[in-house]
mmCIF file of C-alpha atoms and ligand atoms in Angstrom:
data_model
loop_
_atom_site.group_PDB
_atom_site.id
_atom_site.type_symbol
_atom_site.label_atom_id
_atom_site.label_comp_id
_atom_site.label_asym_id
_atom_site.label_seq_id
_atom_site.Cartn_x
_atom_site.Cartn_y
_atom_site.Cartn_z
ATOM 1 C CA MET A 1 112.611 -38.912 -101.796
ATOM 2 C CA LYS A 2 110.358 -41.863 -101.106
ATOM 3 C CA LEU A 3 111.942 -44.635 -99.056
ATOM 4 C CA SER A 4 112.169 -48.072 -100.635
ATOM 5 C CA ASN A 5 110.562 -51.158 -99.123
ATOM 6 C CA TYR A 6 113.101 -53.465 -100.688
ATOM 7 C CA PHE A 7 115.878 -53.082 -98.148
ATOM 8 C CA PRO A 8 114.271 -53.665 -94.752
ATOM 9 C CA ALA A 9 117.359 -55.371 -93.320
ATOM 10 C CA PHE A 10 119.728 -52.401 -93.603
ATOM 11 C CA LYS A 11 121.067 -51.323 -90.205
ATOM 12 C CA GLY A 12 124.302 -49.478 -90.800
ATOM 13 C CA ILE A 13 127.838 -48.886 -91.933
ATOM 14 C CA ILE A 14 130.931 -50.396 -90.380
ATOM 15 C CA ASP A 15 133.775 -48.244 -91.585
ATOM 16 C CA SER A 16 137.190 -49.887 -91.769
ATOM 17 C CA THR A 17 139.396 -47.012 -92.938
ATOM 18 C CA LEU A 18 141.475 -47.507 -89.796
ATOM 19 C CA ARG A 19 141.924 -51.255 -90.421
ATOM 20 C CA GLU A 20 141.362 -52.334 -94.048
ATOM 21 C CA GLY A 21 142.320 -48.792 -95.123
ATOM 22 C CA LEU A 22 145.676 -49.135 -93.396
ATOM 23 C CA GLN A 23 146.337 -52.110 -95.661
ATOM 24 C CA PHE A 24 146.320 -49.745 -98.657
ATOM 25 C CA ARG A 25 149.847 -49.632 -99.988
ATOM 26 C CA TYR A 26 150.219 -45.889 -99.464
ATOM 27 C CA ALA A 27 148.551 -45.643 -96.043
ATOM 28 C CA ASP A 28 150.614 -45.240 -92.896
ATOM 29 C CA PHE A 29 148.612 -43.055 -90.562
ATOM 30 C CA SER A 30 150.245 -41.303 -87.633
ATOM 31 C CA LYS A 31 148.462 -41.159 -84.297
ATOM 32 C CA SER A 32 147.098 -37.689 -84.990
ATOM 33 C CA GLN A 33 146.045 -38.608 -88.535
ATOM 34 C CA SER A 34 144.205 -41.653 -87.184
ATOM 35 C CA LYS A 35 142.402 -39.438 -84.709
ATOM 36 C CA GLN A 36 141.561 -36.999 -87.482
ATOM 37 C CA ILE A 37 140.133 -39.862 -89.577
ATOM 38 C CA LEU A 38 137.988 -41.183 -86.729
ATOM 39 C CA THR A 39 136.768 -37.661 -86.012
ATOM 40 C CA MET A 40 135.672 -37.285 -89.654
ATOM 41 C CA LEU A 41 133.942 -40.666 -89.592
ATOM 42 C CA SER A 42 132.178 -39.733 -86.348
ATOM 43 C CA ALA A 43 130.980 -36.471 -87.880
ATOM 44 C CA ILE A 44 129.616 -38.296 -90.926
ATOM 45 C CA GLY A 45 127.890 -40.635 -88.502
ATOM 46 C CA VAL A 46 129.119 -44.087 -89.465
ATOM 47 C CA ASP A 47 127.584 -46.623 -87.103
ATOM 48 C CA LYS A 48 130.711 -48.534 -86.091
ATOM 49 C CA ALA A 49 134.422 -48.252 -86.857
ATOM 50 C CA GLU A 50 136.805 -51.146 -87.244
ATOM 51 C CA VAL A 51 140.373 -50.869 -85.976
ATOM 52 C CA GLY A 52 143.326 -53.236 -86.231
ATOM 53 C CA ASN A 53 144.380 -56.097 -84.021
ATOM 54 C CA PRO A 54 145.387 -54.926 -80.518
ATOM 55 C CA VAL A 55 147.611 -57.968 -80.071
ATOM 56 C CA ASN A 56 149.982 -55.653 -81.938
ATOM 57 C CA ARG A 57 151.302 -53.246 -79.318
ATOM 58 C CA GLU A 58 151.356 -50.241 -81.618
ATOM 59 C CA VAL A 59 147.718 -50.852 -82.503
ATOM 60 C CA SER A 60 146.712 -51.188 -78.864
ATOM 61 C CA LEU A 61 148.379 -47.844 -78.055
ATOM 62 C CA LEU A 62 146.597 -46.267 -80.979
ATOM 63 C CA ILE A 63 143.250 -47.659 -79.819
ATOM 64 C CA ARG A 64 143.792 -46.081 -76.422
ATOM 65 C CA ASN A 65 143.967 -42.689 -78.138
ATOM 66 C CA LEU A 66 141.008 -43.327 -80.387
ATOM 67 C CA LEU A 67 138.826 -44.302 -77.440
ATOM 68 C CA GLU A 68 139.160 -40.752 -76.106
ATOM 69 C CA ILE A 69 137.458 -39.160 -79.096
ATOM 70 C CA GLU A 70 134.073 -37.694 -78.238
ATOM 71 C CA ASN A 71 130.883 -38.823 -79.951
ATOM 72 C CA ARG A 72 132.744 -41.599 -81.707
ATOM 73 C CA PRO A 73 131.074 -44.770 -82.948
ATOM 74 C CA PRO A 74 131.763 -48.070 -81.140
ATOM 75 C CA LEU A 75 135.208 -49.447 -82.019
ATOM 76 C CA LEU A 76 135.589 -53.026 -83.201
ATOM 77 C CA ALA A 77 138.962 -54.749 -83.051
ATOM 78 C CA HIS A 78 139.676 -56.932 -86.070
ATOM 79 C CA ILE A 79 141.162 -60.158 -84.729
ATOM 80 C CA ARG A 80 142.128 -63.652 -85.779
ATOM 81 C CA ASN A 81 140.607 -66.753 -84.261
ATOM 82 C CA ARG A 82 143.134 -66.788 -81.426
ATOM 83 C CA VAL A 83 142.635 -66.517 -77.698
ATOM 84 C CA GLU A 84 145.616 -64.163 -77.367
ATOM 85 C CA ASP A 85 143.999 -61.747 -79.845
ATOM 86 C CA ALA A 86 140.695 -61.818 -77.972
ATOM 87 C CA ALA A 87 142.505 -61.243 -74.669
ATOM 88 C CA ALA A 88 144.276 -58.224 -76.155
ATOM 89 C CA ALA A 89 140.944 -56.912 -77.459
ATOM 90 C CA MET A 90 139.371 -57.184 -74.003
ATOM 91 C CA GLU A 91 142.308 -55.411 -72.468
ATOM 92 C CA SER A 92 142.130 -52.649 -75.069
ATOM 93 C CA ARG A 93 138.585 -51.730 -73.996
ATOM 94 C CA VAL A 94 137.099 -51.669 -77.482
ATOM 95 C CA GLU A 95 133.347 -52.194 -77.647
ATOM 96 C CA GLY A 96 133.454 -55.199 -79.933
ATOM 97 C CA ILE A 97 135.462 -57.721 -81.910
ATOM 98 C CA ASN A 98 135.315 -58.667 -85.546
ATOM 99 C CA ILE A 99 136.768 -62.165 -85.660
ATOM 100 C CA PHE A 100 137.740 -63.402 -89.111
ATOM 101 C CA CYS A 101 138.084 -67.105 -89.725
ATOM 102 C CA THR A 102 139.474 -69.209 -92.515
ATOM 103 C CA VAL A 103 137.987 -72.527 -93.587
ATOM 104 C CA ASP A 104 141.016 -73.376 -95.696
ATOM 105 C CA GLU A 105 142.129 -76.715 -94.285
ATOM 106 C CA ALA A 106 145.737 -76.272 -95.405
ATOM 107 C CA ARG A 107 145.958 -73.089 -93.349
ATOM 108 C CA ILE A 108 144.260 -74.607 -90.327
ATOM 109 C CA ASP A 109 146.597 -77.572 -90.614
ATOM 110 C CA ARG A 110 149.543 -75.172 -90.637
ATOM 111 C CA LEU A 111 148.305 -73.869 -87.279
ATOM 112 C CA GLY A 112 148.622 -77.455 -86.036
ATOM 113 C CA LEU A 113 144.846 -77.747 -85.590
ATOM 114 C CA THR A 114 142.060 -79.913 -86.952
ATOM 115 C CA PHE A 115 138.952 -78.083 -88.086
ATOM 116 C CA ASP A 116 137.133 -79.245 -84.946
ATOM 117 C CA GLN A 117 139.903 -77.855 -82.760
ATOM 118 C CA TYR A 118 139.778 -74.593 -84.710
ATOM 119 C CA LEU A 119 136.046 -74.369 -83.981
ATOM 120 C CA ARG A 120 136.631 -75.118 -80.295
ATOM 121 C CA GLU A 121 139.114 -72.238 -80.188
ATOM 122 C CA LEU A 122 136.454 -70.002 -81.735
ATOM 123 C CA GLU A 123 133.900 -71.130 -79.178
ATOM 124 C CA LYS A 124 136.324 -70.355 -76.364
ATOM 125 C CA ILE A 125 136.914 -66.844 -77.701
ATOM 126 C CA ILE A 126 133.218 -66.197 -78.089
ATOM 127 C CA THR A 127 132.490 -67.362 -74.543
ATOM 128 C CA LEU A 128 135.257 -65.189 -73.066
ATOM 129 C CA SER A 129 134.244 -62.144 -75.085
ATOM 130 C CA LYS A 130 130.582 -62.531 -74.236
ATOM 131 C CA LYS A 131 131.472 -62.536 -70.553
ATOM 132 C CA ALA A 132 133.313 -59.271 -71.166
ATOM 133 C CA ASN A 133 130.176 -57.891 -72.814
ATOM 134 C CA LEU A 134 131.830 -57.400 -76.180
ATOM 135 C CA GLU A 135 129.813 -57.226 -79.339
ATOM 136 C CA ILE A 136 130.910 -60.129 -81.556
ATOM 137 C CA ARG A 137 131.053 -60.713 -85.276
ATOM 138 C CA VAL A 138 132.373 -63.903 -86.883
ATOM 139 C CA SER A 139 133.236 -63.871 -90.574
ATOM 140 C CA VAL A 140 134.692 -66.284 -93.094
ATOM 141 C CA GLU A 141 137.412 -64.850 -95.292
ATOM 142 C CA ASN A 142 137.535 -65.725 -98.986
ATOM 143 C CA PHE A 143 133.955 -66.976 -98.652
ATOM 144 C CA PHE A 144 133.244 -67.244 -102.376
ATOM 145 C CA ASN A 145 136.224 -69.485 -102.944
ATOM 146 C CA SER A 146 135.771 -71.656 -99.891
ATOM 147 C CA ASN A 147 134.315 -74.934 -98.757
ATOM 148 C CA LEU A 148 130.686 -73.974 -98.101
ATOM 149 C CA SER A 149 129.899 -76.767 -95.669
ATOM 150 C CA LEU A 150 132.844 -75.770 -93.452
ATOM 151 C CA ALA A 151 131.819 -72.103 -93.672
ATOM 152 C CA LEU A 152 128.315 -73.070 -92.580
ATOM 153 C CA ARG A 153 129.753 -74.824 -89.529
ATOM 154 C CA VAL A 154 131.461 -71.571 -88.520
ATOM 155 C CA TYR A 155 128.168 -69.699 -88.877
ATOM 156 C CA GLN A 156 126.262 -72.405 -86.987
ATOM 157 C CA LEU A 157 128.614 -71.991 -84.076
ATOM 158 C CA ALA A 158 128.269 -68.200 -84.210
ATOM 159 C CA ASP A 159 124.489 -68.514 -84.261
ATOM 160 C CA ARG A 160 124.373 -71.085 -81.473
ATOM 161 C CA SER A 161 126.645 -68.884 -79.336
ATOM 162 C CA ASP A 162 124.452 -65.849 -79.885
ATOM 163 C CA CYS A 163 126.939 -63.693 -81.755
ATOM 164 C CA ASP A 164 125.729 -60.335 -83.006
ATOM 165 C CA ARG A 165 126.761 -60.653 -86.635
ATOM 166 C CA ILE A 166 128.020 -63.210 -89.127
ATOM 167 C CA GLY A 167 130.137 -61.945 -91.985
ATOM 168 C CA ILE A 168 130.888 -62.814 -95.567
ATOM 169 C CA ALA A 169 134.224 -61.532 -96.875
ATOM 170 C CA ASP A 170 134.867 -61.425 -100.609
ATOM 171 C CA THR A 171 138.592 -61.248 -100.005
ATOM 172 C CA LEU A 172 139.581 -61.639 -103.660
ATOM 173 C CA GLY A 173 136.914 -59.307 -105.028
ATOM 174 C CA MET A 174 135.632 -62.082 -107.255
ATOM 175 C CA ALA A 175 131.932 -62.309 -106.379
ATOM 176 C CA LEU A 176 129.274 -61.380 -108.919
ATOM 177 C CA SER A 177 125.822 -60.202 -107.978
ATOM 178 C CA TRP A 178 124.116 -63.562 -108.408
ATOM 179 C CA ASP A 179 126.649 -65.266 -106.112
ATOM 180 C CA VAL A 180 126.039 -62.559 -103.529
ATOM 181 C CA GLU A 181 122.275 -62.817 -103.744
ATOM 182 C CA LYS A 182 122.382 -66.586 -103.349
ATOM 183 C CA SER A 183 124.871 -66.639 -100.476
ATOM 184 C CA VAL A 184 123.293 -63.862 -98.441
ATOM 185 C CA GLY A 185 119.874 -65.446 -99.028
ATOM 186 C CA LEU A 186 121.189 -68.772 -97.739
ATOM 187 C CA LEU A 187 122.614 -67.228 -94.582
ATOM 188 C CA LYS A 188 119.504 -65.170 -94.008
ATOM 189 C CA LYS A 189 117.338 -68.254 -94.245
ATOM 190 C CA ASN A 190 119.420 -70.397 -91.943
ATOM 191 C CA PHE A 191 120.865 -68.151 -89.256
ATOM 192 C CA ARG A 192 119.619 -65.573 -86.779
ATOM 193 C CA PRO A 193 122.500 -63.080 -86.385
ATOM 194 C CA ASP A 194 122.620 -59.986 -88.579
ATOM 195 C CA ILE A 195 124.657 -60.386 -91.750
ATOM 196 C CA GLU A 196 127.694 -58.160 -92.418
ATOM 197 C CA VAL A 197 129.339 -58.012 -95.835
ATOM 198 C CA HIS A 198 132.840 -57.046 -96.948
ATOM 199 C CA PHE A 199 133.527 -56.720 -100.664
ATOM 200 C CA HIS A 200 136.823 -56.088 -102.394
ATOM 201 C CA ASN A 201 136.756 -54.148 -105.622
ATOM 202 C CA ASP A 202 139.057 -56.084 -107.949
ATOM 203 C CA LEU A 203 136.292 -56.505 -110.536
ATOM 204 C CA GLY A 204 134.687 -53.144 -109.805
ATOM 205 C CA GLN A 205 131.722 -54.777 -108.028
ATOM 206 C CA ALA A 206 132.279 -53.652 -104.437
ATOM 207 C CA VAL A 207 129.462 -51.101 -104.263
ATOM 208 C CA SER A 208 127.084 -53.042 -106.457
ATOM 209 C CA ASN A 209 127.601 -56.229 -104.448
ATOM 210 C CA ALA A 210 126.927 -54.339 -101.226
ATOM 211 C CA LEU A 211 123.578 -53.165 -102.595
ATOM 212 C CA VAL A 212 122.682 -56.647 -103.800
ATOM 213 C CA ALA A 213 123.595 -58.026 -100.378
ATOM 214 C CA LEU A 214 121.421 -55.457 -98.613
ATOM 215 C CA ARG A 215 118.509 -56.334 -100.819
ATOM 216 C CA ALA A 216 119.057 -60.033 -100.116
ATOM 217 C CA GLY A 217 118.934 -59.433 -96.353
ATOM 218 C CA ALA A 218 122.343 -58.201 -95.193
ATOM 219 C CA SER A 219 122.240 -55.536 -92.477
ATOM 220 C CA TRP A 220 125.771 -54.169 -92.268
ATOM 221 C CA VAL A 221 128.279 -53.107 -94.925
ATOM 222 C CA ASP A 222 132.025 -52.611 -94.481
ATOM 223 C CA THR A 223 133.386 -49.491 -96.174
ATOM 224 C CA THR A 224 136.422 -47.243 -96.199
ATOM 225 C CA LEU A 225 136.876 -43.593 -97.139
ATOM 226 C CA LEU A 226 137.914 -43.495 -100.831
ATOM 227 C CA GLY A 227 137.466 -47.278 -100.833
ATOM 228 C CA ILE A 228 141.100 -47.795 -99.824
ATOM 229 C CA GLY A 229 142.316 -51.229 -98.793
ATOM 230 C CA GLU A 230 144.365 -54.147 -100.046
ATOM 231 C CA ARG A 231 144.920 -53.956 -103.838
ATOM 232 C CA SER A 232 142.016 -52.086 -105.431
ATOM 233 C CA GLY A 233 140.291 -51.711 -102.075
ATOM 234 C CA ILE A 234 136.721 -52.232 -100.887
ATOM 235 C CA THR A 235 133.314 -50.499 -101.047
ATOM 236 C CA ALA A 236 133.849 -46.716 -100.913
ATOM 237 C CA LEU A 237 131.898 -44.960 -98.160
ATOM 238 C CA SER A 238 130.921 -42.020 -100.397
ATOM 239 C CA THR A 239 129.630 -44.098 -103.303
ATOM 240 C CA LEU A 240 127.727 -46.401 -100.986
ATOM 241 C CA LEU A 241 126.037 -43.618 -99.002
ATOM 242 C CA VAL A 242 125.046 -41.830 -102.193
ATOM 243 C CA SER A 243 123.627 -45.100 -103.551
ATOM 244 C CA LEU A 244 121.685 -45.729 -100.341
ATOM 245 C CA TYR A 245 120.196 -42.266 -100.652
ATOM 246 C CA VAL A 246 119.509 -42.443 -104.398
ATOM 247 C CA TYR A 247 117.734 -45.799 -104.037
ATOM 248 C CA GLY A 248 115.667 -44.615 -101.092
ATOM 249 C CA ILE A 249 117.280 -46.977 -98.592
ATOM 250 C CA ILE A 250 118.069 -44.100 -96.227
ATOM 251 C CA PRO A 251 116.728 -40.556 -95.882
ATOM 252 C CA ASP A 252 119.316 -37.829 -96.487
ATOM 253 C CA SER A 253 119.245 -37.059 -92.769
ATOM 254 C CA LYS A 254 120.606 -40.482 -91.730
ATOM 255 C CA TYR A 255 124.268 -39.548 -92.314
ATOM 256 C CA ARG A 256 125.932 -36.171 -92.758
ATOM 257 C CA MET A 257 126.575 -36.705 -96.434
ATOM 258 C CA GLN A 258 127.583 -33.094 -96.977
ATOM 259 C CA LEU A 259 130.874 -33.942 -95.216
ATOM 260 C CA LEU A 260 131.825 -36.732 -97.630
ATOM 261 C CA THR A 261 133.756 -34.621 -100.139
ATOM 262 C CA GLU A 262 135.796 -32.919 -97.464
ATOM 263 C CA ALA A 263 136.475 -36.185 -95.637
ATOM 264 C CA GLU A 264 137.665 -38.045 -98.743
ATOM 265 C CA ASN A 265 139.743 -35.073 -99.896
ATOM 266 C CA ASN A 266 141.319 -34.801 -96.440
ATOM 267 C CA LEU A 267 142.160 -38.476 -96.508
ATOM 268 C CA ALA A 268 143.656 -38.102 -99.988
ATOM 269 C CA GLY A 269 145.777 -35.261 -98.567
ATOM 270 C CA ILE A 270 146.965 -37.504 -95.733
ATOM 271 C CA LEU A 271 147.861 -40.180 -98.297
ATOM 272 C CA GLY A 272 149.601 -37.680 -100.558
ATOM 273 C CA LYS A 273 147.352 -38.816 -103.422
ATOM 274 C CA ASP A 274 144.561 -37.280 -105.479
ATOM 275 C CA VAL A 275 140.964 -38.347 -105.007
ATOM 276 C CA PRO A 276 140.432 -40.805 -107.898
ATOM 277 C CA PHE A 277 138.896 -38.922 -110.832
ATOM 278 C CA ASN A 278 136.024 -41.382 -111.069
ATOM 279 C CA LEU A 279 134.734 -40.833 -107.532
ATOM 280 C CA LEU A 280 131.820 -38.477 -106.882
ATOM 281 C CA THR A 281 133.935 -36.695 -104.284
ATOM 282 C CA ASN A 282 136.585 -35.625 -106.808
ATOM 283 C CA ARG A 283 136.236 -31.843 -106.688
ATOM 284 C CA SER A 284 137.178 -31.033 -110.267
ATOM 285 C CA ASN A 285 135.523 -33.941 -112.033
ATOM 286 C CA GLY A 286 132.859 -35.660 -109.883
ATOM 287 C CA PHE A 287 130.151 -33.363 -111.267
ATOM 288 C CA SER A 288 131.650 -31.975 -114.484
ATOM 289 C CA HIS A 289 129.527 -31.675 -117.613
ATOM 290 C CA LYS A 290 131.077 -31.316 -121.036
ATOM 291 C CA ALA A 291 129.100 -32.736 -123.977
ATOM 292 C CA GLY A 292 126.839 -30.290 -125.837
ATOM 293 C CA VAL A 293 123.798 -32.468 -125.208
ATOM 294 C CA HIS A 294 124.517 -32.509 -121.491
ATOM 295 C CA LEU A 295 125.182 -28.781 -121.226
ATOM 296 C CA HIS A 296 122.036 -28.052 -123.196
ATOM 297 C CA GLY A 297 120.025 -30.438 -121.000
ATOM 298 C CA LEU A 298 121.322 -28.923 -117.796
ATOM 299 C CA ILE A 299 120.688 -25.355 -118.908
ATOM 300 C CA ASN A 300 117.246 -25.941 -120.376
ATOM 301 C CA PHE A 301 115.805 -28.705 -118.215
ATOM 302 C CA GLY A 302 117.652 -28.277 -114.915
ATOM 303 C CA PRO A 303 120.646 -29.995 -113.283
ATOM 304 C CA GLN A 304 118.645 -33.065 -112.313
ATOM 305 C CA SER A 305 118.570 -34.068 -115.993
ATOM 306 C CA TYR A 306 122.195 -35.210 -115.717
ATOM 307 C CA GLU A 307 122.866 -35.437 -111.982
ATOM 308 C CA LEU A 308 121.785 -38.180 -109.585
ATOM 309 C CA LEU A 309 121.825 -35.701 -106.744
ATOM 310 C CA PRO A 310 122.872 -32.072 -106.292
ATOM 311 C CA PRO A 311 126.665 -31.968 -105.730
ATOM 312 C CA LYS A 312 126.082 -29.763 -102.671
ATOM 313 C CA MET A 313 124.426 -32.704 -100.943
ATOM 314 C CA ILE A 314 127.862 -34.290 -100.580
ATOM 315 C CA GLY A 315 129.728 -31.014 -100.248
ATOM 316 C CA ASN A 316 130.950 -31.014 -103.853
ATOM 317 C CA GLU A 317 130.411 -28.585 -106.727
ATOM 318 C CA ARG A 318 129.593 -28.802 -110.429
ATOM 319 C CA HIS A 319 131.635 -27.598 -113.384
ATOM 320 C CA LEU A 320 130.322 -26.814 -116.853
ATOM 321 C CA VAL A 321 133.038 -27.188 -119.462
ATOM 322 C CA SER A 322 132.541 -25.342 -122.741
ATOM 323 C CA GLY A 323 134.564 -24.427 -125.805
ATOM 324 C CA THR A 324 135.731 -27.963 -126.552
ATOM 325 C CA MET A 325 135.186 -30.058 -129.679
ATOM 326 C CA VAL A 326 132.317 -31.956 -128.014
ATOM 327 C CA SER A 327 130.736 -29.062 -126.121
ATOM 328 C CA GLY A 328 128.342 -27.906 -128.834
ATOM 329 C CA LYS A 329 127.057 -24.378 -129.083
ATOM 330 C CA THR A 330 126.653 -23.527 -125.391
ATOM 331 C CA THR A 331 128.238 -20.134 -124.774
ATOM 332 C CA LYS A 332 130.178 -18.865 -121.778
ATOM 333 C CA ARG A 333 127.362 -16.391 -121.207
ATOM 334 C CA GLU A 334 124.729 -19.146 -120.965
ATOM 335 C CA ILE A 335 126.947 -20.967 -118.501
ATOM 336 C CA GLU A 336 127.357 -17.841 -116.372
ATOM 337 C CA ASP A 337 123.578 -17.321 -116.329
ATOM 338 C CA PHE A 338 123.029 -20.952 -115.397
ATOM 339 C CA LYS A 339 125.509 -20.669 -112.536
ATOM 340 C CA LYS A 340 123.741 -17.627 -111.160
ATOM 341 C CA LYS A 341 120.425 -19.459 -111.169
ATOM 342 C CA ASN A 342 121.931 -22.683 -109.804
ATOM 343 C CA PRO A 343 124.601 -21.661 -107.310
HETATM 344 C C1 HCA B 1 142.210 -59.416 -95.280
HETATM 345 C C2 HCA B 1 141.093 -59.784 -94.342
HETATM 346 C C3 HCA B 1 139.756 -59.243 -94.734
HETATM 347 C C4 HCA B 1 138.827 -59.603 -93.595
HETATM 348 C C5 HCA B 1 137.406 -59.258 -93.781
HETATM 349 C C6 HCA B 1 136.564 -59.637 -92.598
HETATM 350 C C7 HCA B 1 139.281 -59.882 -96.054
HETATM 351 O O1 HCA B 1 142.327 -60.011 -96.322
HETATM 352 O O2 HCA B 1 142.977 -58.536 -94.932
HETATM 353 O O3 HCA B 1 137.003 -59.474 -91.470
HETATM 354 O O4 HCA B 1 135.441 -60.110 -92.814
HETATM 355 O O5 HCA B 1 139.051 -59.184 -97.012
HETATM 356 O O6 HCA B 1 139.181 -61.109 -96.059
HETATM 357 O O7 HCA B 1 139.819 -57.842 -94.923
HETATM 358 CU CU1 CU B 2 139.344 -57.076 -96.807
#
């Protein structure tokens, strides 16, 4: 697979299964399940993992356990723009903080602050965290529905204070590709820190928007296993990694993609749910072929005629379904022969 020149900014994946994922209605991970999840993410090789806010005592105890896991990625605490949250993050010994800000004046007013005071609070947190050698990201939630000039002031401060990343969060899952291209382009042009993106999937755009953002200059994408999160969730790790591979943004050796099916099925087991039938990691359906034209194509021209990548590459398997109204003339015998030649 030839690598593409169109995505030079890509640096890595920030998986948030242990933070955004916990906001999925059916998620309530125990300590050992959380450790199991981080171990799977480490084995896949995600670059960083986001955890919750350690100002919450239960979260800080959990973080203590997660820090013990060997060969884990750096942990980033997801915190509000509050000094107490940053203090808790420093105490928790995570490697970094992902601060999320609002630019909604009604909300800032409710905190009893003016926007300038809110920015001063942010500056204080950044200064303290820098002294503690934490990696820092500053994002604006609900970016696509927010006052752009206020959002830009947050990013200016983050840039001036030498933060590592600035983030765009599509909290409502409302952004379309052209909005993403324009916004990421604007940030790329005006600010120095790497750009991180976080897309919700309400309109089914979470993976697509991530790819558009990478092409426009974003470096980091937030994901979760199975795409779980608030409401319809965010960019799914499996779909994104497969896309990065298919479009030549990463070589297949960059992540251990062959663990994706097992990891997402394990998580589904923890949740007591099935892997959604429309994910590539669904074992019975992700690579099933049924129409006569498809079966014929596969058998006569090879699996690549109807598969983006061999299912084995993500640890999944294919199924050829025959004997149905739409399956044409392909016989069981032909299918058996095909399976022998293409195990
Ligand atoms: C949420 C917060 C967040 C934050 C994303 C970020 C969002 O609604 O729970 O830190 O950039 O989607 O806005 O997940
Ligand atoms: Cu979110």
